[in-house]
Amino acid sequence: MKREKPLGRRVVVKTQAEFTAAIAAAPGSVVVEFTMKGCGACTDEAPGVKALARDTPVTVVQVDADVLPALADKFDVQALPAFFAAPSGKQMTPEGAKGLDDVRAVRKYLR
């Protein structure tokens, strides 16, 4: 059985430069997911995040808040996981993105 090509993509970034490049390369809507190693709620959301990148034309950019704390601070991340969505044509900035609580809310917002 041939596997269908995913509609979107998921990118794990480890530097500010990788984050900037991933956002710039995104052809449409972008979701930034802040997560952290050992975060139980992040693990619970992981299957939904993978499905979002597979089933929708969205670029999911995953950021470890421990690795890039300045970026998490810039987006005023208060709890993990944290999701920020910017529909196609909107800027992925703290001011231009919509903060959302979970993957279901992300899917609903980007419809």
mmCIF file of N, CA and C in Angstrom:
data_model
loop_
_atom_site.group_PDB
_atom_site.id
_atom_site.type_symbol
_atom_site.label_atom_id
_atom_site.label_comp_id
_atom_site.label_asym_id
_atom_site.label_seq_id
_atom_site.Cartn_x
_atom_site.Cartn_y
_atom_site.Cartn_z
ATOM 1 N N MET A 1 0.843 -1.175 0.000
ATOM 2 C CA MET A 1 0.000 0.000 0.000
ATOM 3 C C MET A 1 0.892 1.245 0.000
ATOM 4 N N LYS A 2 0.637 2.113 -0.936
ATOM 5 C CA LYS A 2 1.443 3.321 -1.062
ATOM 6 C C LYS A 2 0.993 4.359 -0.037
ATOM 7 N N ARG A 3 1.965 4.937 0.657
ATOM 8 C CA ARG A 3 1.679 5.973 1.638
ATOM 9 C C ARG A 3 1.498 7.311 0.950
ATOM 10 N N GLU A 4 0.465 8.025 1.328
ATOM 11 C CA GLU A 4 0.240 9.350 0.767
ATOM 12 C C GLU A 4 1.223 10.348 1.360
ATOM 13 N N LYS A 5 1.617 11.298 0.533
ATOM 14 C CA LYS A 5 2.527 12.344 0.989
ATOM 15 C C LYS A 5 1.781 13.250 1.972
ATOM 16 N N PRO A 6 2.434 13.616 3.081
ATOM 17 C CA PRO A 6 1.774 14.516 4.038
ATOM 18 C C PRO A 6 1.443 15.858 3.384
ATOM 19 N N LEU A 7 0.352 16.450 3.809
ATOM 20 C CA LEU A 7 -0.041 17.760 3.285
ATOM 21 C C LEU A 7 0.839 18.877 3.848
ATOM 22 N N GLY A 8 1.213 18.756 5.108
ATOM 23 C CA GLY A 8 2.033 19.781 5.759
ATOM 24 C C GLY A 8 3.389 19.219 6.122
ATOM 25 N N ARG A 9 4.046 19.908 7.049
ATOM 26 C CA ARG A 9 5.333 19.395 7.503
ATOM 27 C C ARG A 9 5.564 19.820 8.942
ATOM 28 N N ARG A 10 6.457 19.092 9.595
ATOM 29 C CA ARG A 10 6.809 19.367 10.986
ATOM 30 C C ARG A 10 8.307 19.587 11.050
ATOM 31 N N VAL A 11 8.721 20.685 11.651
ATOM 32 C CA VAL A 11 10.124 21.052 11.730
ATOM 33 C C VAL A 11 10.495 21.267 13.197
ATOM 34 N N VAL A 12 11.536 20.586 13.652
ATOM 35 C CA VAL A 12 12.050 20.790 15.006
ATOM 36 C C VAL A 12 13.230 21.741 14.891
ATOM 37 N N VAL A 13 13.169 22.856 15.626
ATOM 38 C CA VAL A 13 14.246 23.845 15.559
ATOM 39 C C VAL A 13 15.003 23.885 16.881
ATOM 40 N N LYS A 14 16.304 24.182 16.770
ATOM 41 C CA LYS A 14 17.151 24.228 17.968
ATOM 42 C C LYS A 14 17.845 25.577 18.140
ATOM 43 N N THR A 15 17.706 26.462 17.153
ATOM 44 C CA THR A 15 18.321 27.788 17.241
ATOM 45 C C THR A 15 17.341 28.840 16.745
ATOM 46 N N GLN A 16 17.603 30.078 17.119
ATOM 47 C CA GLN A 16 16.784 31.186 16.632
ATOM 48 C C GLN A 16 16.868 31.268 15.106
ATOM 49 N N ALA A 17 18.043 31.033 14.555
ATOM 50 C CA ALA A 17 18.218 31.089 13.089
ATOM 51 C C ALA A 17 17.379 30.012 12.402
ATOM 52 N N GLU A 18 17.338 28.802 12.975
ATOM 53 C CA GLU A 18 16.502 27.733 12.411
ATOM 54 C C GLU A 18 15.023 28.107 12.495
ATOM 55 N N PHE A 19 14.624 28.729 13.604
ATOM 56 C CA PHE A 19 13.240 29.165 13.762
ATOM 57 C C PHE A 19 12.878 30.173 12.674
ATOM 58 N N THR A 20 13.712 31.172 12.507
ATOM 59 C CA THR A 20 13.468 32.218 11.513
ATOM 60 C C THR A 20 13.398 31.620 10.109
ATOM 61 N N ALA A 21 14.310 30.705 9.802
ATOM 62 C CA ALA A 21 14.327 30.071 8.478
ATOM 63 C C ALA A 21 13.087 29.208 8.256
ATOM 64 N N ALA A 22 12.660 28.467 9.269
ATOM 65 C CA ALA A 22 11.479 27.610 9.138
ATOM 66 C C ALA A 22 10.220 28.435 8.895
ATOM 67 N N ILE A 23 10.097 29.551 9.595
ATOM 68 C CA ILE A 23 8.940 30.434 9.415
ATOM 69 C C ILE A 23 8.977 31.028 8.009
ATOM 70 N N ALA A 24 10.146 31.485 7.582
ATOM 71 C CA ALA A 24 10.280 32.106 6.261
ATOM 72 C C ALA A 24 9.996 31.109 5.138
ATOM 73 N N ALA A 25 10.333 29.843 5.335
ATOM 74 C CA ALA A 25 10.155 28.830 4.297
ATOM 75 C C ALA A 25 8.743 28.256 4.243
ATOM 76 N N ALA A 26 7.928 28.553 5.237
ATOM 77 C CA ALA A 26 6.578 27.990 5.292
ATOM 78 C C ALA A 26 5.728 28.561 4.156
ATOM 79 N N PRO A 27 5.125 27.688 3.352
ATOM 80 C CA PRO A 27 4.348 28.171 2.210
ATOM 81 C C PRO A 27 2.949 28.671 2.570
ATOM 82 N N GLY A 28 2.486 28.374 3.763
ATOM 83 C CA GLY A 28 1.117 28.765 4.139
ATOM 84 C C GLY A 28 1.014 29.012 5.626
ATOM 85 N N SER A 29 -0.020 28.457 6.224
ATOM 86 C CA SER A 29 -0.253 28.632 7.653
ATOM 87 C C SER A 29 0.865 27.994 8.473
ATOM 88 N N VAL A 30 1.133 28.620 9.632
ATOM 89 C CA VAL A 30 2.207 28.154 10.516
ATOM 90 C C VAL A 30 1.655 27.982 11.922
ATOM 91 N N VAL A 31 2.081 26.910 12.569
ATOM 92 C CA VAL A 31 1.781 26.682 13.981
ATOM 93 C C VAL A 31 3.116 26.495 14.685
ATOM 94 N N VAL A 32 3.353 27.277 15.726
ATOM 95 C CA VAL A 32 4.536 27.091 16.549
ATOM 96 C C VAL A 32 4.085 26.375 17.812
ATOM 97 N N GLU A 33 4.748 25.260 18.092
ATOM 98 C CA GLU A 33 4.449 24.464 19.284
ATOM 99 C C GLU A 33 5.640 24.569 20.229
ATOM 100 N N PHE A 34 5.415 25.140 21.409
ATOM 101 C CA PHE A 34 6.436 25.164 22.446
ATOM 102 C C PHE A 34 6.224 23.942 23.318
ATOM 103 N N THR A 35 7.282 23.205 23.533
ATOM 104 C CA THR A 35 7.226 21.968 24.284
ATOM 105 C C THR A 35 8.493 21.856 25.135
ATOM 106 N N MET A 36 8.652 20.753 25.823
ATOM 107 C CA MET A 36 9.840 20.555 26.646
ATOM 108 C C MET A 36 9.975 19.062 26.950
ATOM 109 N N LYS A 37 11.204 18.601 27.005
ATOM 110 C CA LYS A 37 11.472 17.204 27.342
ATOM 111 C C LYS A 37 10.912 16.917 28.735
ATOM 112 N N GLY A 38 10.226 15.801 28.871
ATOM 113 C CA GLY A 38 9.679 15.415 30.167
ATOM 114 C C GLY A 38 8.318 16.018 30.482
ATOM 115 N N CYS A 39 7.744 16.756 29.557
ATOM 116 C CA CYS A 39 6.433 17.383 29.750
ATOM 117 C C CYS A 39 5.342 16.377 29.384
ATOM 118 N N GLY A 40 4.605 15.916 30.384
ATOM 119 C CA GLY A 40 3.552 14.923 30.150
ATOM 120 C C GLY A 40 2.450 15.419 29.237
ATOM 121 N N ALA A 41 2.014 16.646 29.438
ATOM 122 C CA ALA A 41 0.955 17.207 28.587
ATOM 123 C C ALA A 41 1.436 17.353 27.145
ATOM 124 N N CYS A 42 2.728 17.647 26.967
ATOM 125 C CA CYS A 42 3.302 17.753 25.618
ATOM 126 C C CYS A 42 3.253 16.393 24.925
ATOM 127 N N THR A 43 3.580 15.352 25.678
ATOM 128 C CA THR A 43 3.528 13.991 25.144
ATOM 129 C C THR A 43 2.103 13.618 24.765
ATOM 130 N N ASP A 44 1.133 14.032 25.584
ATOM 131 C CA ASP A 44 -0.277 13.757 25.290
ATOM 132 C C ASP A 44 -0.727 14.421 23.993
ATOM 133 N N GLU A 45 -0.222 15.607 23.702
ATOM 134 C CA GLU A 45 -0.617 16.351 22.503
ATOM 135 C C GLU A 45 0.140 15.906 21.250
ATOM 136 N N ALA A 46 1.263 15.195 21.421
ATOM 137 C CA ALA A 46 2.136 14.842 20.297
ATOM 138 C C ALA A 46 1.418 14.135 19.137
ATOM 139 N N PRO A 47 0.560 13.128 19.384
ATOM 140 C CA PRO A 47 -0.111 12.487 18.248
ATOM 141 C C PRO A 47 -0.991 13.461 17.451
ATOM 142 N N GLY A 48 -1.641 14.371 18.138
ATOM 143 C CA GLY A 48 -2.469 15.361 17.453
ATOM 144 C C GLY A 48 -1.657 16.329 16.627
ATOM 145 N N VAL A 49 -0.466 16.671 17.130
ATOM 146 C CA VAL A 49 0.425 17.576 16.402
ATOM 147 C C VAL A 49 0.936 16.888 15.141
ATOM 148 N N LYS A 50 1.331 15.629 15.258
ATOM 149 C CA LYS A 50 1.792 14.873 14.095
ATOM 150 C C LYS A 50 0.682 14.752 13.057
ATOM 151 N N ALA A 51 -0.531 14.489 13.503
ATOM 152 C CA ALA A 51 -1.671 14.382 12.583
ATOM 153 C C ALA A 51 -1.969 15.723 11.910
ATOM 154 N N LEU A 52 -1.825 16.812 12.656
ATOM 155 C CA LEU A 52 -2.042 18.142 12.087
ATOM 156 C C LEU A 52 -1.090 18.379 10.916
ATOM 157 N N ALA A 53 0.189 18.049 11.107
ATOM 158 C CA ALA A 53 1.183 18.238 10.045
ATOM 159 C C ALA A 53 0.963 17.273 8.884
ATOM 160 N N ARG A 54 0.432 16.118 9.173
ATOM 161 C CA ARG A 54 0.201 15.113 8.129
ATOM 162 C C ARG A 54 -1.055 15.400 7.312
ATOM 163 N N ASP A 55 -2.118 15.844 7.992
ATOM 164 C CA ASP A 55 -3.438 15.923 7.363
ATOM 165 C C ASP A 55 -3.837 17.303 6.865
ATOM 166 N N THR A 56 -3.077 18.325 7.202
ATOM 167 C CA THR A 56 -3.430 19.684 6.795
ATOM 168 C C THR A 56 -2.214 20.369 6.168
ATOM 169 N N PRO A 57 -2.438 21.362 5.326
ATOM 170 C CA PRO A 57 -1.306 22.057 4.698
ATOM 171 C C PRO A 57 -0.706 23.119 5.622
ATOM 172 N N VAL A 58 -0.228 22.661 6.771
ATOM 173 C CA VAL A 58 0.296 23.540 7.809
ATOM 174 C C VAL A 58 1.751 23.170 8.088
ATOM 175 N N THR A 59 2.578 24.164 8.343
ATOM 176 C CA THR A 59 3.938 23.923 8.825
ATOM 177 C C THR A 59 3.911 24.042 10.341
ATOM 178 N N VAL A 60 4.256 22.969 11.031
ATOM 179 C CA VAL A 60 4.340 22.966 12.488
ATOM 180 C C VAL A 60 5.815 23.109 12.858
ATOM 181 N N VAL A 61 6.129 24.164 13.598
ATOM 182 C CA VAL A 61 7.494 24.420 14.031
ATOM 183 C C VAL A 61 7.550 24.129 15.524
ATOM 184 N N GLN A 62 8.318 23.092 15.888
ATOM 185 C CA GLN A 62 8.411 22.689 17.290
ATOM 186 C C GLN A 62 9.633 23.338 17.928
ATOM 187 N N VAL A 63 9.403 23.974 19.076
ATOM 188 C CA VAL A 63 10.453 24.674 19.818
ATOM 189 C C VAL A 63 10.510 24.113 21.231
ATOM 190 N N ASP A 64 11.687 23.668 21.654
ATOM 191 C CA ASP A 64 11.883 23.235 23.036
ATOM 192 C C ASP A 64 12.141 24.484 23.872
ATOM 193 N N ALA A 65 11.254 24.761 24.810
ATOM 194 C CA ALA A 65 11.355 25.978 25.623
ATOM 195 C C ALA A 65 12.612 25.997 26.496
ATOM 196 N N ASP A 66 13.158 24.824 26.815
ATOM 197 C CA ASP A 66 14.419 24.774 27.575
ATOM 198 C C ASP A 66 15.613 25.140 26.694
ATOM 199 N N VAL A 67 15.542 24.800 25.421
ATOM 200 C CA VAL A 67 16.636 25.071 24.494
ATOM 201 C C VAL A 67 16.614 26.524 24.023
ATOM 202 N N LEU A 68 15.413 27.069 23.807
ATOM 203 C CA LEU A 68 15.263 28.457 23.344
ATOM 204 C C LEU A 68 14.380 29.265 24.302
ATOM 205 N N PRO A 69 14.849 29.463 25.540
ATOM 206 C CA PRO A 69 14.013 30.169 26.520
ATOM 207 C C PRO A 69 13.713 31.619 26.122
ATOM 208 N N ALA A 70 14.618 32.273 25.428
ATOM 209 C CA ALA A 70 14.361 33.656 25.017
ATOM 210 C C ALA A 70 13.196 33.730 24.034
ATOM 211 N N LEU A 71 13.083 32.732 23.165
ATOM 212 C CA LEU A 71 11.968 32.699 22.215
ATOM 213 C C LEU A 71 10.657 32.426 22.950
ATOM 214 N N ALA A 72 10.696 31.513 23.924
ATOM 215 C CA ALA A 72 9.499 31.245 24.734
ATOM 216 C C ALA A 72 9.081 32.506 25.488
ATOM 217 N N ASP A 73 10.054 33.249 26.008
ATOM 218 C CA ASP A 73 9.753 34.505 26.699
ATOM 219 C C ASP A 73 9.149 35.530 25.742
ATOM 220 N N LYS A 74 9.691 35.605 24.546
ATOM 221 C CA LYS A 74 9.193 36.550 23.539
ATOM 222 C C LYS A 74 7.713 36.306 23.241
ATOM 223 N N PHE A 75 7.313 35.017 23.214
ATOM 224 C CA PHE A 75 5.919 34.660 22.959
ATOM 225 C C PHE A 75 5.105 34.593 24.259
ATOM 226 N N ASP A 76 5.728 34.927 25.382
ATOM 227 C CA ASP A 76 5.081 34.938 26.691
ATOM 228 C C ASP A 76 4.433 33.590 27.021
ATOM 229 N N VAL A 77 5.198 32.530 26.819
ATOM 230 C CA VAL A 77 4.714 31.184 27.117
ATOM 231 C C VAL A 77 4.598 31.030 28.624
ATOM 232 N N GLN A 78 3.405 30.685 29.077
ATOM 233 C CA GLN A 78 3.128 30.534 30.504
ATOM 234 C C GLN A 78 3.014 29.080 30.940
ATOM 235 N N ALA A 79 2.618 28.203 30.015
ATOM 236 C CA ALA A 79 2.435 26.785 30.316
ATOM 237 C C ALA A 79 2.743 25.988 29.055
ATOM 238 N N LEU A 80 3.066 24.718 29.257
ATOM 239 C CA LEU A 80 3.400 23.856 28.121
ATOM 240 C C LEU A 80 2.433 22.691 28.046
ATOM 241 N N PRO A 81 2.126 22.244 26.836
ATOM 242 C CA PRO A 81 2.550 22.824 25.578
ATOM 243 C C PRO A 81 1.806 24.125 25.303
ATOM 244 N N ALA A 82 2.393 24.949 24.487
ATOM 245 C CA ALA A 82 1.764 26.202 24.060
ATOM 246 C C ALA A 82 1.786 26.239 22.540
ATOM 247 N N PHE A 83 0.695 26.677 21.961
ATOM 248 C CA PHE A 83 0.561 26.727 20.507
ATOM 249 C C PHE A 83 0.251 28.150 20.067
ATOM 250 N N PHE A 84 0.901 28.558 18.999
ATOM 251 C CA PHE A 84 0.643 29.858 18.386
ATOM 252 C C PHE A 84 0.415 29.612 16.911
ATOM 253 N N ALA A 85 -0.681 30.123 16.384
ATOM 254 C CA ALA A 85 -1.036 29.879 14.991
ATOM 255 C C ALA A 85 -1.135 31.184 14.233
ATOM 256 N N ALA A 86 -0.655 31.146 13.002
ATOM 257 C CA ALA A 86 -0.776 32.280 12.090
ATOM 258 C C ALA A 86 -1.263 31.733 10.748
ATOM 259 N N PRO A 87 -2.504 32.082 10.369
ATOM 260 C CA PRO A 87 -3.002 31.627 9.078
ATOM 261 C C PRO A 87 -2.150 32.174 7.943
ATOM 262 N N SER A 88 -2.265 31.554 6.805
ATOM 263 C CA SER A 88 -1.530 31.992 5.618
ATOM 264 C C SER A 88 -1.739 33.487 5.413
ATOM 265 N N GLY A 89 -0.655 34.203 5.206
ATOM 266 C CA GLY A 89 -0.733 35.644 4.985
ATOM 267 C C GLY A 89 -0.537 36.477 6.238
ATOM 268 N N LYS A 90 -0.620 35.856 7.409
ATOM 269 C CA LYS A 90 -0.398 36.575 8.666
ATOM 270 C C LYS A 90 1.032 36.348 9.128
ATOM 271 N N GLN A 91 1.571 37.315 9.836
ATOM 272 C CA GLN A 91 2.941 37.212 10.311
ATOM 273 C C GLN A 91 3.029 36.370 11.575
ATOM 274 N N MET A 92 4.041 35.493 11.645
ATOM 275 C CA MET A 92 4.250 34.685 12.842
ATOM 276 C C MET A 92 5.142 35.482 13.790
ATOM 277 N N THR A 93 4.486 36.312 14.574
ATOM 278 C CA THR A 93 5.142 37.100 15.611
ATOM 279 C C THR A 93 4.269 37.003 16.848
ATOM 280 N N PRO A 94 4.781 37.364 18.017
ATOM 281 C CA PRO A 94 3.923 37.344 19.200
ATOM 282 C C PRO A 94 2.666 38.209 19.013
ATOM 283 N N GLU A 95 2.788 39.289 18.262
ATOM 284 C CA GLU A 95 1.644 40.175 18.048
ATOM 285 C C GLU A 95 0.716 39.656 16.952
ATOM 286 N N GLY A 96 1.256 38.922 15.971
ATOM 287 C CA GLY A 96 0.469 38.487 14.821
ATOM 288 C C GLY A 96 -0.109 37.096 14.931
ATOM 289 N N ALA A 97 0.335 36.329 15.914
ATOM 290 C CA ALA A 97 -0.114 34.947 16.062
ATOM 291 C C ALA A 97 -1.183 34.847 17.144
ATOM 292 N N LYS A 98 -2.009 33.853 17.017
ATOM 293 C CA LYS A 98 -3.061 33.593 17.994
ATOM 294 C C LYS A 98 -2.588 32.485 18.926
ATOM 295 N N GLY A 99 -2.565 32.750 20.223
ATOM 296 C CA GLY A 99 -2.207 31.735 21.211
ATOM 297 C C GLY A 99 -3.378 30.797 21.439
ATOM 298 N N LEU A 100 -3.109 29.489 21.421
ATOM 299 C CA LEU A 100 -4.169 28.490 21.560
ATOM 300 C C LEU A 100 -3.732 27.411 22.543
ATOM 301 N N ASP A 101 -4.707 26.763 23.175
ATOM 302 C CA ASP A 101 -4.419 25.821 24.253
ATOM 303 C C ASP A 101 -4.066 24.412 23.812
ATOM 304 N N ASP A 102 -4.650 23.949 22.701
ATOM 305 C CA ASP A 102 -4.404 22.576 22.292
ATOM 306 C C ASP A 102 -4.589 22.419 20.790
ATOM 307 N N VAL A 103 -4.301 21.230 20.296
ATOM 308 C CA VAL A 103 -4.348 20.977 18.855
ATOM 309 C C VAL A 103 -5.763 21.129 18.315
ATOM 310 N N ARG A 104 -6.765 20.718 19.066
ATOM 311 C CA ARG A 104 -8.161 20.891 18.591
ATOM 312 C C ARG A 104 -8.464 22.359 18.348
ATOM 313 N N ALA A 105 -8.033 23.216 19.259
ATOM 314 C CA ALA A 105 -8.268 24.655 19.089
ATOM 315 C C ALA A 105 -7.511 25.190 17.877
ATOM 316 N N VAL A 106 -6.314 24.662 17.629
ATOM 317 C CA VAL A 106 -5.534 25.070 16.456
ATOM 318 C C VAL A 106 -6.287 24.708 15.186
ATOM 319 N N ARG A 107 -6.766 23.465 15.105
ATOM 320 C CA ARG A 107 -7.505 23.026 13.905
ATOM 321 C C ARG A 107 -8.741 23.907 13.674
ATOM 322 N N LYS A 108 -9.460 24.185 14.730
ATOM 323 C CA LYS A 108 -10.672 24.998 14.605
ATOM 324 C C LYS A 108 -10.321 26.419 14.142
ATOM 325 N N TYR A 109 -9.275 26.995 14.687
ATOM 326 C CA TYR A 109 -8.870 28.358 14.339
ATOM 327 C C TYR A 109 -8.428 28.461 12.876
ATOM 328 N N LEU A 110 -7.733 27.440 12.370
ATOM 329 C CA LEU A 110 -7.189 27.514 11.027
ATOM 330 C C LEU A 110 -8.170 27.089 9.931
ATOM 331 N N ARG A 111 -9.360 26.674 10.276
ATOM 332 C CA ARG A 111 -10.363 26.280 9.269
ATOM 333 C C ARG A 111 -10.757 27.403 8.384
#
